[in-house]
């Protein structure tokens, strides 16, 4: 299937369970490499990026398998002999290859990887990762092909790291590097997204003691011997939940979206209610009642943020697609992924959207606007999700290409 044909005009209704989150599965897979025994990781999504990550593990000598009886569980076993390491060409396909650095340092004392790939939504900066490794005494060198991290020898006591901004990748890097070094960690200004918290909870299952606040995250080595088999689970994908919620809202439907953490989707719920779409989170269920929507005309400020109570950047494109059909003048901004608007806005314009670009990362639109079906292209995962929503709200037929991007993060979102 090279293109998806979308015919709008029908309500989306029902109940659905979201898959495991790709962005949580990838760092958990990397964390699994630090366990001394067998690890079973449940609720693993069958998406391209995860399969790429598992391939990199096998190239580095670890063993992975999906039981035939449960394809959503991945079993990871320790490496039993040295291997050349991840293929740079394969590693360059995904951003998350940088999560492998601590495990490679533990296995061979060095990690050679290409610059991160994945979605083309801005440069994947690595400075904060390198600063984390330098705090542990590691040595980092870079060139046009990528970077090399060489592990320090020795070292005792607590490692203190203060992040200048709440980087998710650097927060995970600090956690995993502390595990490899078997040293306590004090991490200031941590990222507290569900993806990072899922790694914290996994390490707690493995015996590490962790305390979390908005200002400081501390991690201490285990005091007991870990069990032979460790079992973790990937949390539900809040980005997928946000896409589904906005699709339901755009079609005037009603749905229960199960498997998400209420705290993670709280900013999305607030944004939907601001637009006049009744939404609520009860336990692990996100409830959308767009049958009863009463558009408020109030302006929505959907500004992506790394703060613990801020709007996750993955929600912003879907909200933009939804807001095009609702009254009011709405502001959208995403400085976290500076190339995302450059991907999304030209594609929405093909459907007839009129969006005023205030800067490369900020735009404003006034609704309601009537979109008309056209051929559009998913240039990254979230652009594809937003275009799917816009197509459902448009008159006529929309054809969505670039489905390999959707498959990187969603196994079966179109269905």
mmCIF file of C-alpha atoms in Angstrom:
data_model
loop_
_atom_site.group_PDB
_atom_site.id
_atom_site.type_symbol
_atom_site.label_atom_id
_atom_site.label_comp_id
_atom_site.label_asym_id
_atom_site.label_seq_id
_atom_site.Cartn_x
_atom_site.Cartn_y
_atom_site.Cartn_z
ATOM 1 C CA UNK A 1 0.000 0.000 0.000
ATOM 2 C CA UNK A 2 1.842 3.072 -1.293
ATOM 3 C CA UNK A 3 -0.862 5.650 -0.625
ATOM 4 C CA UNK A 4 -3.756 5.911 1.787
ATOM 5 C CA UNK A 5 -7.109 7.072 0.364
ATOM 6 C CA UNK A 6 -9.101 9.128 2.879
ATOM 7 C CA UNK A 7 -12.770 9.974 2.378
ATOM 8 C CA UNK A 8 -14.113 12.388 4.962
ATOM 9 C CA UNK A 9 -17.662 12.913 6.146
ATOM 10 C CA UNK A 10 -17.986 9.981 8.562
ATOM 11 C CA UNK A 11 -17.834 10.080 12.336
ATOM 12 C CA UNK A 12 -15.172 8.070 14.108
ATOM 13 C CA UNK A 13 -16.654 6.308 17.129
ATOM 14 C CA UNK A 14 -15.887 3.388 19.398
ATOM 15 C CA UNK A 15 -13.248 2.179 21.826
ATOM 16 C CA UNK A 16 -9.591 1.518 21.002
ATOM 17 C CA UNK A 17 -6.449 0.430 22.842
ATOM 18 C CA UNK A 18 -3.325 2.347 21.854
ATOM 19 C CA UNK A 19 -0.155 0.439 21.124
ATOM 20 C CA UNK A 20 3.015 0.744 23.146
ATOM 21 C CA UNK A 21 4.863 4.010 22.610
ATOM 22 C CA UNK A 22 7.756 3.841 20.179
ATOM 23 C CA UNK A 23 9.527 6.689 21.972
ATOM 24 C CA UNK A 24 9.308 4.778 25.261
ATOM 25 C CA UNK A 25 10.152 1.364 23.782
ATOM 26 C CA UNK A 26 13.426 2.535 22.231
ATOM 27 C CA UNK A 27 15.130 3.773 25.443
ATOM 28 C CA UNK A 28 13.729 0.791 27.366
ATOM 29 C CA UNK A 29 15.303 -1.544 24.826
ATOM 30 C CA UNK A 30 18.623 0.249 25.333
ATOM 31 C CA UNK A 31 18.202 0.002 29.109
ATOM 32 C CA UNK A 32 17.526 -3.731 28.760
ATOM 33 C CA UNK A 33 21.095 -4.184 27.517
ATOM 34 C CA UNK A 34 22.326 -3.206 30.982
ATOM 35 C CA UNK A 35 20.568 -6.120 32.689
ATOM 36 C CA UNK A 36 22.708 -9.122 33.540
ATOM 37 C CA UNK A 37 20.049 -11.723 32.777
ATOM 38 C CA UNK A 38 17.024 -12.374 30.619
ATOM 39 C CA UNK A 39 14.637 -9.463 30.135
ATOM 40 C CA UNK A 40 11.075 -9.626 28.831
ATOM 41 C CA UNK A 41 9.713 -6.342 27.492
ATOM 42 C CA UNK A 42 5.938 -6.338 27.028
ATOM 43 C CA UNK A 43 3.686 -4.126 24.875
ATOM 44 C CA UNK A 44 6.409 -3.493 22.299
ATOM 45 C CA UNK A 45 4.963 -1.890 19.139
ATOM 46 C CA UNK A 46 5.661 -3.596 15.818
ATOM 47 C CA UNK A 47 6.953 -0.504 14.045
ATOM 48 C CA UNK A 48 9.911 0.100 11.756
ATOM 49 C CA UNK A 49 12.018 2.103 14.218
ATOM 50 C CA UNK A 50 11.746 -0.630 16.867
ATOM 51 C CA UNK A 51 12.730 -3.310 14.344
ATOM 52 C CA UNK A 52 15.742 -1.189 13.373
ATOM 53 C CA UNK A 53 16.755 -0.859 17.028
ATOM 54 C CA UNK A 54 16.500 -4.625 17.550
ATOM 55 C CA UNK A 55 18.636 -5.184 14.456
ATOM 56 C CA UNK A 56 21.310 -2.889 15.930
ATOM 57 C CA UNK A 57 21.265 -4.917 19.147
ATOM 58 C CA UNK A 58 21.854 -8.136 17.244
ATOM 59 C CA UNK A 59 24.717 -6.552 15.308
ATOM 60 C CA UNK A 60 26.312 -5.613 18.640
ATOM 61 C CA UNK A 61 26.032 -9.185 19.946
ATOM 62 C CA UNK A 62 22.830 -9.229 22.006
ATOM 63 C CA UNK A 63 20.118 -11.793 21.360
ATOM 64 C CA UNK A 64 16.511 -10.769 20.753
ATOM 65 C CA UNK A 65 13.346 -12.720 19.959
ATOM 66 C CA UNK A 66 9.582 -12.255 19.794
ATOM 67 C CA UNK A 67 7.701 -15.340 21.060
ATOM 68 C CA UNK A 68 5.232 -16.657 18.482
ATOM 69 C CA UNK A 69 2.588 -16.802 21.204
ATOM 70 C CA UNK A 70 2.976 -13.083 22.005
ATOM 71 C CA UNK A 71 4.446 -10.949 19.186
ATOM 72 C CA UNK A 72 4.156 -7.816 21.347
ATOM 73 C CA UNK A 73 6.720 -9.140 23.836
ATOM 74 C CA UNK A 74 10.424 -8.939 23.099
ATOM 75 C CA UNK A 75 12.945 -11.118 24.911
ATOM 76 C CA UNK A 76 16.478 -9.716 25.214
ATOM 77 C CA UNK A 77 19.451 -11.792 26.363
ATOM 78 C CA UNK A 78 22.965 -10.547 27.181
ATOM 79 C CA UNK A 79 25.773 -10.602 24.670
ATOM 80 C CA UNK A 80 27.939 -13.728 24.947
ATOM 81 C CA UNK A 81 30.783 -12.687 22.650
ATOM 82 C CA UNK A 82 32.143 -9.432 21.226
ATOM 83 C CA UNK A 83 30.779 -8.239 17.899
ATOM 84 C CA UNK A 84 31.946 -5.498 15.527
ATOM 85 C CA UNK A 85 29.095 -3.256 16.690
ATOM 86 C CA UNK A 86 26.124 -1.555 15.035
ATOM 87 C CA UNK A 87 26.227 -1.010 11.287
ATOM 88 C CA UNK A 88 26.560 2.785 10.816
ATOM 89 C CA UNK A 89 24.238 2.734 7.796
ATOM 90 C CA UNK A 90 21.491 1.022 9.806
ATOM 91 C CA UNK A 91 22.072 3.183 12.899
ATOM 92 C CA UNK A 92 21.707 6.345 10.798
ATOM 93 C CA UNK A 93 18.076 5.466 10.020
ATOM 94 C CA UNK A 94 16.812 6.348 13.501
ATOM 95 C CA UNK A 95 17.344 9.035 16.087
ATOM 96 C CA UNK A 96 17.371 6.570 18.995
ATOM 97 C CA UNK A 97 20.719 5.010 18.073
ATOM 98 C CA UNK A 98 22.255 7.390 20.609
ATOM 99 C CA UNK A 99 20.583 5.438 23.425
ATOM 100 C CA UNK A 100 23.023 2.588 22.699
ATOM 101 C CA UNK A 101 26.101 4.551 23.808
ATOM 102 C CA UNK A 102 26.070 3.508 27.517
ATOM 103 C CA UNK A 103 25.579 -0.189 26.697
ATOM 104 C CA UNK A 104 28.402 -0.118 24.145
ATOM 105 C CA UNK A 105 30.665 1.625 26.666
ATOM 106 C CA UNK A 106 29.907 -1.119 29.159
ATOM 107 C CA UNK A 107 30.528 -3.877 26.626
ATOM 108 C CA UNK A 108 33.720 -2.658 24.955
ATOM 109 C CA UNK A 109 34.662 0.694 26.465
ATOM 110 C CA UNK A 110 33.863 2.633 23.298
ATOM 111 C CA UNK A 111 30.857 3.610 21.187
ATOM 112 C CA UNK A 112 31.179 4.676 17.571
ATOM 113 C CA UNK A 113 27.891 5.825 16.015
ATOM 114 C CA UNK A 114 26.678 8.042 13.147
ATOM 115 C CA UNK A 115 24.766 11.250 13.682
ATOM 116 C CA UNK A 116 21.095 10.577 14.554
ATOM 117 C CA UNK A 117 18.628 10.082 11.701
ATOM 118 C CA UNK A 118 14.861 9.619 11.679
ATOM 119 C CA UNK A 119 12.378 12.416 11.042
ATOM 120 C CA UNK A 120 13.746 15.466 9.250
ATOM 121 C CA UNK A 121 12.380 18.036 11.680
ATOM 122 C CA UNK A 122 15.528 19.879 12.623
ATOM 123 C CA UNK A 123 19.081 19.100 13.636
ATOM 124 C CA UNK A 124 19.428 16.403 16.298
ATOM 125 C CA UNK A 125 21.772 18.167 18.680
ATOM 126 C CA UNK A 126 24.077 15.990 20.780
ATOM 127 C CA UNK A 127 25.880 18.552 22.912
ATOM 128 C CA UNK A 128 23.939 17.717 26.068
ATOM 129 C CA UNK A 129 24.611 14.005 25.601
ATOM 130 C CA UNK A 130 28.330 14.716 25.287
ATOM 131 C CA UNK A 131 28.240 16.920 28.390
ATOM 132 C CA UNK A 132 26.655 14.033 30.328
ATOM 133 C CA UNK A 133 29.413 11.637 29.289
ATOM 134 C CA UNK A 134 32.080 14.178 30.122
ATOM 135 C CA UNK A 135 30.667 14.423 33.663
ATOM 136 C CA UNK A 136 31.419 10.710 33.970
ATOM 137 C CA UNK A 137 34.958 11.346 32.700
ATOM 138 C CA UNK A 138 34.379 9.926 29.222
ATOM 139 C CA UNK A 139 36.115 11.330 26.158
ATOM 140 C CA UNK A 140 34.122 12.369 23.074
ATOM 141 C CA UNK A 141 35.411 13.150 19.594
ATOM 142 C CA UNK A 142 33.322 14.092 16.542
ATOM 143 C CA UNK A 143 33.768 14.230 12.790
ATOM 144 C CA UNK A 144 31.623 14.444 9.673
ATOM 145 C CA UNK A 145 30.572 10.785 9.932
ATOM 146 C CA UNK A 146 29.428 10.845 13.550
ATOM 147 C CA UNK A 147 30.952 10.604 17.012
ATOM 148 C CA UNK A 148 33.096 8.385 19.217
ATOM 149 C CA UNK A 149 32.711 8.083 22.995
ATOM 150 C CA UNK A 150 35.475 6.361 24.967
ATOM 151 C CA UNK A 151 34.751 5.306 28.532
ATOM 152 C CA UNK A 152 36.680 6.581 31.516
ATOM 153 C CA UNK A 153 38.269 4.047 33.853
ATOM 154 C CA UNK A 154 37.644 4.078 37.571
ATOM 155 C CA UNK A 155 35.604 6.800 39.214
ATOM 156 C CA UNK A 156 33.573 6.654 42.398
ATOM 157 C CA UNK A 157 30.943 8.714 44.154
ATOM 158 C CA UNK A 158 27.862 10.572 42.980
ATOM 159 C CA UNK A 159 27.887 12.112 39.517
ATOM 160 C CA UNK A 160 26.074 15.453 39.374
ATOM 161 C CA UNK A 161 24.665 16.708 36.087
ATOM 162 C CA UNK A 162 22.539 19.820 35.552
ATOM 163 C CA UNK A 163 20.839 20.066 32.170
ATOM 164 C CA UNK A 164 20.438 23.574 30.706
ATOM 165 C CA UNK A 165 17.095 22.478 29.284
ATOM 166 C CA UNK A 166 14.923 19.418 29.833
ATOM 167 C CA UNK A 167 16.362 17.196 27.128
ATOM 168 C CA UNK A 168 14.692 13.785 26.952
ATOM 169 C CA UNK A 169 17.634 12.137 25.233
ATOM 170 C CA UNK A 170 20.223 13.582 27.615
ATOM 171 C CA UNK A 171 18.116 12.583 30.639
ATOM 172 C CA UNK A 172 18.003 8.970 29.432
ATOM 173 C CA UNK A 173 21.723 9.085 28.616
ATOM 174 C CA UNK A 174 22.512 10.179 32.189
ATOM 175 C CA UNK A 175 20.363 7.407 33.689
ATOM 176 C CA UNK A 176 21.858 4.662 31.554
ATOM 177 C CA UNK A 177 25.442 5.902 31.946
ATOM 178 C CA UNK A 178 25.012 5.832 35.747
ATOM 179 C CA UNK A 179 23.849 2.214 35.527
ATOM 180 C CA UNK A 180 26.898 1.225 33.463
ATOM 181 C CA UNK A 181 29.223 3.035 35.900
ATOM 182 C CA UNK A 182 27.320 1.607 38.895
ATOM 183 C CA UNK A 183 27.407 5.063 40.470
ATOM 184 C CA UNK A 184 24.763 7.274 42.090
ATOM 185 C CA UNK A 185 23.395 10.076 39.921
ATOM 186 C CA UNK A 186 22.001 13.483 40.784
ATOM 187 C CA UNK A 187 20.330 14.941 37.670
ATOM 188 C CA UNK A 188 19.182 18.548 37.818
ATOM 189 C CA UNK A 189 16.480 19.946 35.546
ATOM 190 C CA UNK A 190 15.465 16.493 34.247
ATOM 191 C CA UNK A 191 13.003 15.722 31.510
ATOM 192 C CA UNK A 192 9.959 14.085 33.117
ATOM 193 C CA UNK A 193 8.116 12.945 30.010
ATOM 194 C CA UNK A 194 6.365 9.536 30.095
ATOM 195 C CA UNK A 195 9.234 8.139 28.031
ATOM 196 C CA UNK A 196 11.820 9.069 30.674
ATOM 197 C CA UNK A 197 9.597 8.012 33.563
ATOM 198 C CA UNK A 198 9.121 4.622 31.905
ATOM 199 C CA UNK A 199 12.917 4.138 31.990
ATOM 200 C CA UNK A 200 12.985 5.210 35.658
ATOM 201 C CA UNK A 201 10.258 2.702 36.507
ATOM 202 C CA UNK A 202 12.069 -0.036 34.590
ATOM 203 C CA UNK A 203 15.285 0.613 36.515
ATOM 204 C CA UNK A 204 13.330 0.543 39.765
ATOM 205 C CA UNK A 205 12.054 -2.928 38.842
ATOM 206 C CA UNK A 206 15.713 -3.896 38.340
ATOM 207 C CA UNK A 207 16.477 -2.750 41.905
ATOM 208 C CA UNK A 208 17.705 0.823 41.425
ATOM 209 C CA UNK A 209 16.408 3.395 43.875
ATOM 210 C CA UNK A 210 15.094 6.538 42.232
ATOM 211 C CA UNK A 211 13.481 9.719 43.528
ATOM 212 C CA UNK A 212 11.896 12.214 41.167
ATOM 213 C CA UNK A 213 10.906 15.854 41.530
ATOM 214 C CA UNK A 214 10.544 18.658 39.008
ATOM 215 C CA UNK A 215 13.973 20.020 39.933
ATOM 216 C CA UNK A 216 16.072 16.923 40.702
ATOM 217 C CA UNK A 217 16.132 13.222 39.832
ATOM 218 C CA UNK A 218 18.358 10.945 41.922
ATOM 219 C CA UNK A 219 19.374 7.367 41.140
ATOM 220 C CA UNK A 220 21.216 4.944 43.439
ATOM 221 C CA UNK A 221 22.592 1.453 42.695
ATOM 222 C CA UNK A 222 20.658 -1.592 43.880
ATOM 223 C CA UNK A 223 21.469 -3.139 47.249
ATOM 224 C CA UNK A 224 20.217 -6.610 46.333
ATOM 225 C CA UNK A 225 21.025 -9.118 43.595
ATOM 226 C CA UNK A 226 18.569 -8.789 40.668
ATOM 227 C CA UNK A 227 16.356 -11.719 39.703
ATOM 228 C CA UNK A 228 17.322 -14.014 36.838
ATOM 229 C CA UNK A 229 14.448 -12.755 34.675
ATOM 230 C CA UNK A 230 13.268 -9.137 34.651
ATOM 231 C CA UNK A 231 9.901 -8.090 33.223
ATOM 232 C CA UNK A 232 9.167 -4.546 32.000
ATOM 233 C CA UNK A 233 6.302 -3.063 30.010
ATOM 234 C CA UNK A 234 6.173 -0.235 27.490
ATOM 235 C CA UNK A 235 3.538 2.428 28.330
ATOM 236 C CA UNK A 236 0.812 3.344 25.851
ATOM 237 C CA UNK A 237 1.609 5.810 23.099
ATOM 238 C CA UNK A 238 0.246 9.218 24.095
ATOM 239 C CA UNK A 239 1.170 10.620 20.664
ATOM 240 C CA UNK A 240 -1.041 8.023 19.008
ATOM 241 C CA UNK A 241 -3.757 8.778 21.565
ATOM 242 C CA UNK A 242 -3.534 12.472 20.664
ATOM 243 C CA UNK A 243 -3.843 11.716 16.956
ATOM 244 C CA UNK A 244 -6.887 9.513 17.541
ATOM 245 C CA UNK A 245 -8.489 12.079 19.870
ATOM 246 C CA UNK A 246 -8.129 14.882 17.310
ATOM 247 C CA UNK A 247 -9.404 12.616 14.522
ATOM 248 C CA UNK A 248 -12.494 11.790 16.592
ATOM 249 C CA UNK A 249 -12.989 15.489 17.388
ATOM 250 C CA UNK A 250 -12.569 16.538 13.736
ATOM 251 C CA UNK A 251 -15.331 14.134 12.660
ATOM 252 C CA UNK A 252 -17.757 14.926 15.506
ATOM 253 C CA UNK A 253 -17.451 11.437 16.936
ATOM 254 C CA UNK A 254 -17.228 9.895 20.376
ATOM 255 C CA UNK A 255 -14.585 7.487 21.618
ATOM 256 C CA UNK A 256 -12.768 5.903 24.525
ATOM 257 C CA UNK A 257 -9.014 5.715 23.939
ATOM 258 C CA UNK A 258 -7.525 3.256 26.404
ATOM 259 C CA UNK A 259 -3.998 2.642 27.636
ATOM 260 C CA UNK A 260 -2.714 6.169 28.283
ATOM 261 C CA UNK A 261 -1.570 7.944 31.436
ATOM 262 C CA UNK A 262 -3.874 10.745 32.467
ATOM 263 C CA UNK A 263 -1.048 13.044 33.518
ATOM 264 C CA UNK A 264 0.582 12.727 30.091
ATOM 265 C CA UNK A 265 -2.532 13.732 28.148
ATOM 266 C CA UNK A 266 -3.735 16.434 30.586
ATOM 267 C CA UNK A 267 -2.429 19.340 28.405
ATOM 268 C CA UNK A 268 -4.172 17.804 25.391
ATOM 269 C CA UNK A 269 -7.423 17.512 27.335
ATOM 270 C CA UNK A 270 -7.146 21.186 28.300
ATOM 271 C CA UNK A 271 -6.554 22.198 24.680
ATOM 272 C CA UNK A 272 -9.555 20.224 23.430
ATOM 273 C CA UNK A 273 -11.823 21.724 26.074
ATOM 274 C CA UNK A 274 -10.539 25.189 25.168
ATOM 275 C CA UNK A 275 -11.720 24.551 21.603
ATOM 276 C CA UNK A 276 -15.120 23.404 22.865
ATOM 277 C CA UNK A 277 -14.589 19.649 22.436
ATOM 278 C CA UNK A 278 -15.607 17.809 25.644
ATOM 279 C CA UNK A 279 -12.667 15.659 26.717
ATOM 280 C CA UNK A 280 -11.565 14.027 29.941
ATOM 281 C CA UNK A 281 -9.048 11.504 31.233
ATOM 282 C CA UNK A 282 -10.296 8.874 33.682
ATOM 283 C CA UNK A 283 -7.595 6.529 34.878
ATOM 284 C CA UNK A 284 -5.918 5.170 31.766
ATOM 285 C CA UNK A 285 -8.774 6.161 29.442
ATOM 286 C CA UNK A 286 -9.009 9.324 27.329
ATOM 287 C CA UNK A 287 -12.656 10.130 26.595
ATOM 288 C CA UNK A 288 -13.747 12.323 23.675
ATOM 289 C CA UNK A 289 -17.391 13.402 23.293
ATOM 290 C CA UNK A 290 -17.330 15.517 20.134
ATOM 291 C CA UNK A 291 -21.066 14.782 19.581
ATOM 292 C CA UNK A 292 -21.616 17.424 22.242
ATOM 293 C CA UNK A 293 -19.018 19.877 20.970
ATOM 294 C CA UNK A 294 -19.892 23.557 21.254
ATOM 295 C CA UNK A 295 -17.056 25.496 19.577
ATOM 296 C CA UNK A 296 -16.089 28.356 21.851
ATOM 297 C CA UNK A 297 -14.224 30.578 19.400
ATOM 298 C CA UNK A 298 -11.634 31.051 22.140
ATOM 299 C CA UNK A 299 -8.042 31.378 20.938
ATOM 300 C CA UNK A 300 -5.886 28.308 21.481
ATOM 301 C CA UNK A 301 -2.191 28.715 22.266
ATOM 302 C CA UNK A 302 -0.658 25.339 21.413
ATOM 303 C CA UNK A 303 2.984 25.848 22.321
ATOM 304 C CA UNK A 304 5.186 22.763 22.537
ATOM 305 C CA UNK A 305 7.050 22.599 25.835
ATOM 306 C CA UNK A 306 9.528 20.396 27.688
ATOM 307 C CA UNK A 307 8.206 21.454 31.109
ATOM 308 C CA UNK A 308 6.553 18.681 33.175
ATOM 309 C CA UNK A 309 3.069 20.185 32.758
ATOM 310 C CA UNK A 310 3.591 21.537 29.232
ATOM 311 C CA UNK A 311 2.095 20.473 25.901
ATOM 312 C CA UNK A 312 4.058 17.602 24.378
ATOM 313 C CA UNK A 313 5.410 18.515 20.934
ATOM 314 C CA UNK A 314 3.759 15.407 19.467
ATOM 315 C CA UNK A 315 0.310 16.890 20.182
ATOM 316 C CA UNK A 316 0.896 20.177 18.355
ATOM 317 C CA UNK A 317 0.522 19.038 14.697
ATOM 318 C CA UNK A 318 -2.703 17.122 15.386
ATOM 319 C CA UNK A 319 -4.195 20.085 17.233
ATOM 320 C CA UNK A 320 -3.287 22.340 14.301
ATOM 321 C CA UNK A 321 -5.140 20.075 11.872
ATOM 322 C CA UNK A 322 -8.178 20.030 14.179
ATOM 323 C CA UNK A 323 -8.187 23.796 14.821
ATOM 324 C CA UNK A 324 -8.453 24.550 11.089
ATOM 325 C CA UNK A 325 -12.101 23.505 11.264
ATOM 326 C CA UNK A 326 -12.996 25.399 14.448
ATOM 327 C CA UNK A 327 -13.696 29.108 15.045
ATOM 328 C CA UNK A 328 -11.105 31.375 16.561
ATOM 329 C CA UNK A 329 -7.608 32.646 15.894
ATOM 330 C CA UNK A 330 -5.098 30.102 17.137
ATOM 331 C CA UNK A 331 -1.337 30.222 17.737
ATOM 332 C CA UNK A 332 0.992 27.251 17.291
ATOM 333 C CA UNK A 333 4.676 27.029 18.129
ATOM 334 C CA UNK A 334 7.326 24.293 18.271
ATOM 335 C CA UNK A 335 10.906 25.352 18.919
ATOM 336 C CA UNK A 336 11.809 21.806 20.032
ATOM 337 C CA UNK A 337 11.549 20.451 16.484
ATOM 338 C CA UNK A 338 12.405 23.540 14.389
ATOM 339 C CA UNK A 339 11.870 21.878 11.016
ATOM 340 C CA UNK A 340 8.430 20.419 11.680
ATOM 341 C CA UNK A 341 6.375 23.439 10.531
ATOM 342 C CA UNK A 342 8.435 23.544 7.363
ATOM 343 C CA UNK A 343 7.228 20.005 6.635
ATOM 344 C CA UNK A 344 3.607 20.384 7.695
ATOM 345 C CA UNK A 345 2.434 23.819 6.538
ATOM 346 C CA UNK A 346 3.081 23.319 2.790
ATOM 347 C CA UNK A 347 1.202 20.013 2.906
ATOM 348 C CA UNK A 348 -1.803 21.564 4.673
ATOM 349 C CA UNK A 349 -1.740 24.347 2.071
ATOM 350 C CA UNK A 350 -2.337 21.710 -0.629
ATOM 351 C CA UNK A 351 -5.665 21.030 1.099
ATOM 352 C CA UNK A 352 -6.499 24.731 1.011
ATOM 353 C CA UNK A 353 -5.395 25.719 4.500
ATOM 354 C CA UNK A 354 -4.435 29.353 5.023
ATOM 355 C CA UNK A 355 -1.830 29.562 7.760
ATOM 356 C CA UNK A 356 0.242 32.658 8.499
ATOM 357 C CA UNK A 357 3.844 31.745 9.261
ATOM 358 C CA UNK A 358 5.144 34.185 11.883
ATOM 359 C CA UNK A 359 8.570 32.514 12.030
ATOM 360 C CA UNK A 360 10.022 29.111 11.087
ATOM 361 C CA UNK A 361 8.710 27.724 14.382
ATOM 362 C CA UNK A 362 5.551 29.782 14.997
ATOM 363 C CA UNK A 363 2.337 30.242 13.019
ATOM 364 C CA UNK A 364 -1.208 31.545 13.350
ATOM 365 C CA UNK A 365 -4.453 30.491 11.720
ATOM 366 C CA UNK A 366 -8.077 31.586 11.847
ATOM 367 C CA UNK A 367 -10.907 29.100 11.526
ATOM 368 C CA UNK A 368 -13.155 27.647 10.530
ATOM 369 C CA UNK A 369 -11.640 26.821 7.161
ATOM 370 C CA UNK A 370 -13.080 24.396 4.628
ATOM 371 C CA UNK A 371 -10.422 22.018 3.339
ATOM 372 C CA UNK A 372 -10.629 20.184 0.014
ATOM 373 C CA UNK A 373 -9.127 16.771 -0.665
ATOM 374 C CA UNK A 374 -5.814 16.621 -2.529
ATOM 375 C CA UNK A 375 -2.627 14.582 -2.735
ATOM 376 C CA UNK A 376 -0.358 15.131 0.268
ATOM 377 C CA UNK A 377 2.842 13.560 1.572
ATOM 378 C CA UNK A 378 3.885 12.471 5.058
ATOM 379 C CA UNK A 379 7.425 13.784 5.414
ATOM 380 C CA UNK A 380 7.710 12.740 9.077
ATOM 381 C CA UNK A 381 5.597 10.779 11.548
ATOM 382 C CA UNK A 382 3.616 13.657 13.083
ATOM 383 C CA UNK A 383 3.100 15.422 9.773
ATOM 384 C CA UNK A 384 1.540 12.205 8.508
ATOM 385 C CA UNK A 385 -0.735 12.005 11.551
ATOM 386 C CA UNK A 386 -1.879 15.627 11.119
ATOM 387 C CA UNK A 387 -2.562 15.138 7.419
ATOM 388 C CA UNK A 388 -4.646 12.072 8.211
ATOM 389 C CA UNK A 389 -6.808 14.213 10.520
ATOM 390 C CA UNK A 390 -7.062 17.034 7.980
ATOM 391 C CA UNK A 391 -8.100 14.552 5.292
ATOM 392 C CA UNK A 392 -10.914 13.237 7.484
ATOM 393 C CA UNK A 393 -12.250 16.787 7.839
ATOM 394 C CA UNK A 394 -11.830 17.753 4.160
ATOM 395 C CA UNK A 395 -14.402 17.583 1.373
ATOM 396 C CA UNK A 396 -13.722 14.972 -1.269
ATOM 397 C CA UNK A 397 -10.849 12.511 -1.379
ATOM 398 C CA UNK A 398 -7.393 12.982 0.093
ATOM 399 C CA UNK A 399 -4.544 10.664 -0.834
ATOM 400 C CA UNK A 400 -1.712 10.413 1.685
ATOM 401 C CA UNK A 401 1.709 9.237 0.559
ATOM 402 C CA UNK A 402 4.912 8.688 2.501
ATOM 403 C CA UNK A 403 3.337 5.889 4.535
ATOM 404 C CA UNK A 404 6.767 4.561 5.464
ATOM 405 C CA UNK A 405 6.949 7.528 7.834
ATOM 406 C CA UNK A 406 3.726 6.518 9.605
ATOM 407 C CA UNK A 407 4.957 2.928 9.838
ATOM 408 C CA UNK A 408 8.066 4.142 11.651
ATOM 409 C CA UNK A 409 5.905 5.140 14.617
ATOM 410 C CA UNK A 410 2.499 3.478 14.148
ATOM 411 C CA UNK A 411 1.847 -0.113 13.141
ATOM 412 C CA UNK A 412 -1.789 0.249 12.126
ATOM 413 C CA UNK A 413 -2.950 3.812 12.764
ATOM 414 C CA UNK A 414 -4.906 4.078 9.461
ATOM 415 C CA UNK A 415 -7.077 1.111 10.473
#
